[in-house]
Amino acid sequence: MGLEQKLGNMGVVTMTLEQAVNWGRTGSMWPMLFGLACCAIEMIGAISAPQNDMSRFGMELMRASPRQSDLMIVAGRVTRKMAPVVRRLYDQMPEPKWVIAMGDCASCGGIFNNYAIVQGVDEIVPVDVYVAGCPPRPEALINGVLTLHEKVKKEKLSTWA
Amino acid sequence: MTTLEQTTQALKAKFGDAIEAIETFRGETTVVVTADKVVEVLKHLRETPALNFRWLADVTAYDDYPEEPRFKVCYQIRNLMEPLNLRVKAAVGGETPTLASCTSVYPAAGWQERELFDMFGITFTGHPDLRRILMPSDWEGHPLRKDYPLGYEEVQFTFNYDAIDKKKPYAKE
């Protein structure tokens, strides 16, 4: 990889296992490929449009299977009928896993304060980061993802090992 | 050639008292029929060659709560040859309203009647597969009824944030 030449005479780099693992997790966080409503369009724009290009953060890959994904971006309103499906997808994801509630509807129900919509996806899955906006711009979603990365970097070895 | 005028006159002549009213409003004609004769009227409109209303465009309903009978079921039918638009309307009431299914006349009514059953709780007798179509199968109540509670959660402001937060069912791991 050319890393040996660049390192020169440094020899060995030392860091804690905690830092190494957290760094690895932030660098290859794969979101699950699903969208529930209009926020999904902005999510697609954030992930694959060239002007935003999430692959800069190791996230260009959306996995269609929950078994291969680490991050669930709940993009859009969750109906009462959809809620068990979302929860099942979350349960099928392997540990470690994180959830971003993208947009007002996923965060708190948004403008849909009625019988059919779950008032915040945190009623069915534990949420790490809330992204405000209706819908949030791709930059806002990327900011949310980077906020999550900061959170992951602070995770303690004692909590997951 | 048939016109809407001739159609409504033909219905009046054939069904007499079963036709409760014929209303025209802004070019739309509505035939109000007693609930027990709806299927017969629709069958006549569809099968008679001179009338030829062969396309069922929509079946829908609305709730006139607290008027009784409160539910008005509307069949929107169309003669594609002329072309003509006609609305056939019937009123049903009570806590468990019942109406004969018109799937034997218009097979396309199947899912529409399921939606009415789901949203208004109107039971269509003779329907081949009457179950909920939009809401989850274990849902209680019928959301489009006027006496169904609309809101779900009080809006959080700074003064009541904690009170609502306490009641909110957060997910466990």
Coordinates of C-alpha atoms in Angstrom, one line a residue:
Chain A
M1 CA 0.0 0.0 0.0
G2 CA 3.0 2.3 0.2
L3 CA 2.3 2.9 3.9
E4 CA 5.7 1.4 4.8
Q5 CA 7.6 4.0 2.7
K6 CA 5.5 6.9 4.1
L7 CA 6.0 5.8 7.7
G8 CA 9.7 6.2 7.3
N9 CA 11.5 5.3 10.5
M10 CA 8.5 5.6 12.8
G11 CA 8.3 1.8 13.1
V12 CA 5.3 1.0 15.2
V13 CA 2.2 3.1 15.9
T14 CA 0.6 2.4 19.2
M15 CA -3.0 3.0 20.2
T16 CA -5.5 1.5 22.5
L17 CA -7.6 -1.4 21.3
E18 CA -10.7 0.7 22.1
Q19 CA -9.5 3.4 19.7
A20 CA -8.6 1.0 17.0
V21 CA -11.9 -0.8 17.1
N22 CA -14.0 2.4 17.3
W23 CA -12.0 3.9 14.4
G24 CA -12.6 0.7 12.3
R25 CA -16.3 0.8 13.1
T26 CA -16.7 4.5 12.0
G27 CA -14.7 3.9 8.8
S28 CA -17.0 1.1 7.5
M29 CA -20.4 1.8 8.7
W30 CA -22.9 0.3 6.3
P31 CA -26.4 1.6 6.3
M32 CA -29.4 -0.6 5.5
L33 CA -31.0 0.0 2.1
F34 CA -34.5 1.0 2.8
G35 CA -36.6 4.2 2.8
L36 CA -40.1 4.8 4.1
A37 CA -41.1 8.2 2.7
C38 CA -39.9 11.4 1.1
C39 CA -36.8 11.6 3.4
A40 CA -35.5 8.6 1.5
I41 CA -35.0 10.8 -1.6
E42 CA -32.7 13.0 0.4
M43 CA -31.0 10.0 1.8
I44 CA -30.4 8.7 -1.7
G45 CA -29.0 12.1 -2.6
A46 CA -26.7 12.1 0.4
I47 CA -25.4 8.6 -0.2
S48 CA -25.0 8.3 -4.0
A49 CA -25.1 11.8 -5.5
P50 CA -21.6 12.9 -6.6
Q51 CA -21.8 16.3 -4.9
N52 CA -22.3 14.7 -1.5
D53 CA -20.7 11.3 -1.9
M54 CA -20.9 9.6 1.5
S55 CA -18.1 7.2 0.4
R56 CA -15.7 9.8 1.7
F57 CA -16.7 8.5 5.2
G58 CA -16.6 4.8 4.3
M59 CA -20.4 4.6 3.8
E60 CA -21.0 4.2 0.1
L61 CA -22.4 0.8 0.5
M62 CA -26.1 0.4 1.3
R63 CA -26.8 -3.2 2.2
A64 CA -30.1 -4.7 1.2
S65 CA -29.9 -7.3 3.9
P66 CA -30.1 -6.4 7.6
R67 CA -27.6 -9.2 8.4
Q68 CA -24.9 -7.2 6.7
S69 CA -25.7 -3.7 8.0
D70 CA -24.6 -1.7 11.0
L71 CA -26.7 1.4 10.7
M72 CA -30.4 1.8 10.3
I73 CA -31.4 5.2 8.8
V74 CA -35.1 5.5 9.4
A75 CA -35.9 7.9 6.6
G76 CA -39.5 9.0 6.7
R77 CA -42.7 8.4 8.7
V78 CA -43.3 5.1 10.2
T79 CA -46.9 4.0 10.1
R80 CA -48.4 1.7 12.8
K81 CA -48.7 -1.0 10.2
M82 CA -45.0 -0.6 9.2
A83 CA -43.7 -0.5 12.8
P84 CA -43.5 -4.3 13.4
V85 CA -41.6 -4.6 10.1
V86 CA -39.1 -1.9 11.1
R87 CA -38.6 -3.5 14.6
R88 CA -38.1 -6.9 12.9
L89 CA -35.4 -5.5 10.6
Y90 CA -33.7 -3.9 13.6
D91 CA -33.8 -7.2 15.5
Q92 CA -32.2 -9.0 12.5
M93 CA -29.2 -6.6 12.4
P94 CA -26.1 -8.0 14.1
E95 CA -24.4 -6.2 17.0
P96 CA -23.0 -3.5 17.1
K97 CA -25.9 -1.5 15.5
W98 CA -27.0 2.1 15.5
V99 CA -30.1 4.0 14.5
I100 CA -30.5 7.4 13.0
A101 CA -34.0 8.9 13.0
M102 CA -33.9 11.0 9.9
G103 CA -36.4 13.9 9.6
D104 CA -39.2 15.2 11.8
C105 CA -41.6 12.4 11.2
A106 CA -39.1 9.7 12.3
S107 CA -38.0 11.8 15.2
C108 CA -41.4 12.8 16.7
G109 CA -44.2 12.2 14.3
G110 CA -43.7 15.6 12.5
I111 CA -46.9 17.1 11.1
F112 CA -48.6 13.7 11.2
N113 CA -50.0 13.8 14.7
N114 CA -52.7 11.1 14.2
Y115 CA -53.7 7.6 14.8
A116 CA -51.9 6.1 11.9
I117 CA -48.3 7.3 12.4
V118 CA -45.9 6.2 15.2
Q119 CA -45.0 9.4 17.1
G120 CA -41.3 9.0 16.9
V121 CA -39.5 5.9 15.9
D122 CA -37.8 5.8 19.4
E123 CA -41.0 4.1 20.5
I124 CA -40.0 1.0 18.7
V125 CA -36.2 1.1 18.3
P126 CA -33.5 2.9 20.4
V127 CA -32.3 5.9 18.5
D128 CA -28.7 7.3 18.6
V129 CA -29.0 10.4 16.5
Y130 CA -32.0 12.6 15.5
V131 CA -31.7 14.6 12.4
A132 CA -34.1 17.6 12.2
G133 CA -35.7 18.8 9.0
C134 CA -38.6 18.2 6.7
P135 CA -36.9 16.7 4.9
P136 CA -33.3 17.3 6.0
R137 CA -30.9 18.3 3.3
P138 CA -28.2 15.7 2.4
E139 CA -25.7 17.9 4.3
A140 CA -27.8 17.6 7.4
L141 CA -27.9 13.8 7.1
I142 CA -24.1 13.7 6.6
N143 CA -23.8 15.9 9.7
G144 CA -25.9 13.4 11.6
V145 CA -23.8 10.5 10.5
L146 CA -20.6 12.4 11.5
T147 CA -22.2 13.1 14.9
L148 CA -22.9 9.4 15.2
H149 CA -19.2 8.7 14.3
E150 CA -18.2 11.0 17.1
K151 CA -20.4 9.1 19.5
V152 CA -19.0 5.8 18.3
K153 CA -15.5 7.0 18.8
K154 CA -16.3 7.6 22.5
E155 CA -17.7 4.2 23.1
K156 CA -16.0 2.3 25.9
L157 CA -14.5 -1.2 25.7
S158 CA -16.2 -2.1 28.9
T159 CA -19.7 -1.7 27.4
W160 CA -19.3 -4.0 24.5
A161 CA -16.7 -6.5 25.6
Chain B
M1 CA -78.5 7.7 -27.5
T2 CA -79.3 8.0 -23.9
T3 CA -79.1 11.0 -21.7
L4 CA -78.9 11.2 -17.9
E5 CA -82.5 12.6 -17.9
Q6 CA -83.7 9.5 -19.8
T7 CA -81.7 7.3 -17.5
T8 CA -83.2 8.7 -14.3
Q9 CA -86.7 8.6 -15.8
A10 CA -86.2 5.0 -16.7
L11 CA -85.1 4.2 -13.1
K12 CA -88.0 6.1 -11.7
A13 CA -90.5 4.2 -13.9
K14 CA -89.0 0.8 -13.0
F15 CA -88.3 1.1 -9.3
G16 CA -90.8 3.7 -8.2
D17 CA -90.6 4.3 -4.5
A18 CA -87.2 2.7 -4.2
I19 CA -85.8 5.8 -5.8
E20 CA -85.9 8.3 -3.0
A21 CA -84.6 11.4 -4.8
I22 CA -82.9 12.5 -8.0
E23 CA -80.6 15.4 -7.3
T24 CA -78.6 17.5 -9.8
F25 CA -75.9 19.8 -8.6
R26 CA -73.4 21.5 -10.9
G27 CA -73.9 19.0 -13.7
E28 CA -73.6 15.9 -11.5
T29 CA -76.6 13.7 -11.1
T30 CA -77.2 11.7 -8.0
V31 CA -79.8 9.0 -7.6
V32 CA -80.7 8.3 -4.0
V33 CA -81.8 4.7 -3.5
T34 CA -83.2 2.8 -0.5
A35 CA -80.5 0.6 1.0
D36 CA -82.2 -2.7 0.2
K37 CA -82.6 -2.0 -3.5
V38 CA -79.0 -0.8 -4.3
V39 CA -77.8 -4.0 -5.9
E40 CA -81.0 -4.4 -8.0
V41 CA -80.7 -0.8 -9.3
L42 CA -77.0 -1.2 -10.1
K43 CA -77.7 -4.5 -11.9
H44 CA -80.4 -2.8 -13.9
L45 CA -78.1 0.1 -14.8
R46 CA -75.3 -2.2 -15.9
E47 CA -77.2 -5.0 -17.7
T48 CA -79.8 -3.0 -19.6
P49 CA -78.3 -2.3 -23.1
A50 CA -80.0 1.1 -23.4
L51 CA -78.4 2.3 -20.1
N52 CA -75.1 0.5 -20.4
F53 CA -73.4 1.8 -17.2
R54 CA -70.7 -0.9 -17.4
W55 CA -67.8 0.8 -15.5
L56 CA -67.8 1.2 -11.7
A57 CA -65.3 4.0 -11.2
D58 CA -65.5 4.2 -7.4
V59 CA -67.3 3.1 -4.3
T60 CA -66.9 5.5 -1.4
A61 CA -68.8 6.7 1.7
Y62 CA -69.1 9.6 4.1
D63 CA -70.2 9.9 7.7
D64 CA -73.0 12.4 8.5
Y65 CA -72.7 11.9 12.3
P66 CA -74.8 12.6 14.3
E67 CA -77.5 12.4 11.6
E68 CA -79.3 9.0 11.4
P69 CA -78.9 7.0 9.1
R70 CA -75.4 8.4 9.3
F71 CA -73.4 6.6 6.5
K72 CA -73.9 7.5 2.8
V73 CA -72.4 4.9 0.4
C74 CA -71.8 6.3 -3.1
Y75 CA -71.3 4.3 -6.2
Q76 CA -69.8 6.2 -9.0
I77 CA -70.7 4.6 -12.3
R78 CA -70.0 5.5 -15.9
N79 CA -71.4 4.8 -19.3
L80 CA -68.3 4.8 -21.5
M81 CA -70.2 4.9 -24.8
E82 CA -72.1 8.2 -24.4
P83 CA -70.3 9.1 -22.1
L84 CA -72.3 9.6 -18.9
N85 CA -71.5 9.9 -15.2
L86 CA -74.0 8.8 -12.5
R87 CA -73.8 8.6 -8.8
V88 CA -76.0 6.1 -6.9
K89 CA -76.2 6.8 -3.2
A90 CA -77.7 4.8 -0.4
A91 CA -77.9 5.6 3.4
V92 CA -77.2 3.0 6.1
G93 CA -77.2 3.6 9.8
G94 CA -76.7 2.1 13.2
E95 CA -73.6 1.0 15.1
T96 CA -73.1 -2.0 12.8
P97 CA -74.4 -0.8 9.4
T98 CA -75.1 -3.5 6.8
L99 CA -75.5 -3.3 3.1
A100 CA -75.7 -5.9 0.3
S101 CA -72.4 -6.3 -1.6
C102 CA -72.5 -5.4 -5.3
T103 CA -69.5 -7.6 -6.2
S104 CA -72.0 -9.9 -8.0
V105 CA -72.7 -7.0 -10.4
Y106 CA -69.4 -5.2 -10.4
P107 CA -66.5 -7.5 -9.5
A108 CA -64.3 -4.4 -9.2
A109 CA -66.2 -3.4 -6.0
G110 CA -64.3 -6.0 -4.0
W111 CA -61.4 -3.9 -2.7
Q112 CA -63.5 -0.7 -2.5
E113 CA -66.0 -2.4 -0.2
R114 CA -63.1 -3.8 1.9
E115 CA -61.9 -0.2 2.3
L116 CA -65.3 0.9 3.4
F117 CA -65.5 -2.0 5.9
D118 CA -62.1 -1.0 7.2
M119 CA -62.6 2.8 7.5
F120 CA -66.4 3.0 8.3
G121 CA -67.2 -0.5 9.6
I122 CA -69.9 -1.0 7.0
T123 CA -70.5 -4.8 6.6
F124 CA -71.2 -5.9 3.1
T125 CA -73.2 -9.1 3.0
G126 CA -72.3 -11.5 0.3
H127 CA -68.8 -10.1 -0.1
P128 CA -66.4 -13.0 -0.9
D129 CA -63.5 -11.8 1.3
L130 CA -64.5 -9.0 3.7
R131 CA -61.5 -8.1 5.9
R132 CA -59.4 -5.0 6.6
I133 CA -57.4 -3.7 3.6
L134 CA -55.5 -0.6 4.9
M135 CA -55.2 -0.8 8.7
P136 CA -53.4 -3.7 10.5
S137 CA -55.7 -6.7 10.9
D138 CA -55.8 -6.4 14.7
W139 CA -56.8 -2.7 14.6
E140 CA -59.7 -1.6 16.8
G141 CA -62.3 0.8 15.5
H142 CA -62.9 2.4 12.2
P143 CA -60.8 5.6 11.6
L144 CA -62.9 7.6 9.2
R145 CA -66.0 7.6 11.5
K146 CA -66.6 11.1 12.7
D147 CA -66.7 9.9 16.4
Y148 CA -63.2 8.2 16.1
P149 CA -60.5 10.1 18.1
L150 CA -58.3 11.9 15.6
G151 CA -55.2 12.9 17.5
Y152 CA -52.8 10.5 19.1
E153 CA -50.3 12.5 21.2
E154 CA -50.4 15.9 22.7
V155 CA -47.8 18.3 21.2
Q156 CA -44.7 18.8 23.3
F157 CA -43.9 22.4 24.2
T158 CA -41.4 23.7 26.8
F159 CA -44.1 23.9 29.5
N160 CA -45.3 20.3 29.1
Y161 CA -42.2 18.6 27.7
D162 CA -41.5 16.5 30.8
A163 CA -45.1 15.5 31.4
I164 CA -45.4 14.1 27.9
D165 CA -41.9 12.6 27.9
K166 CA -42.9 10.6 31.0
K167 CA -45.8 9.1 29.3
K168 CA -44.0 8.3 26.0
P169 CA -43.4 4.6 25.5
Y170 CA -39.7 4.4 24.7
A171 CA -38.2 1.3 23.1
K172 CA -36.1 -1.0 25.3
E173 CA -33.0 -2.5 23.7

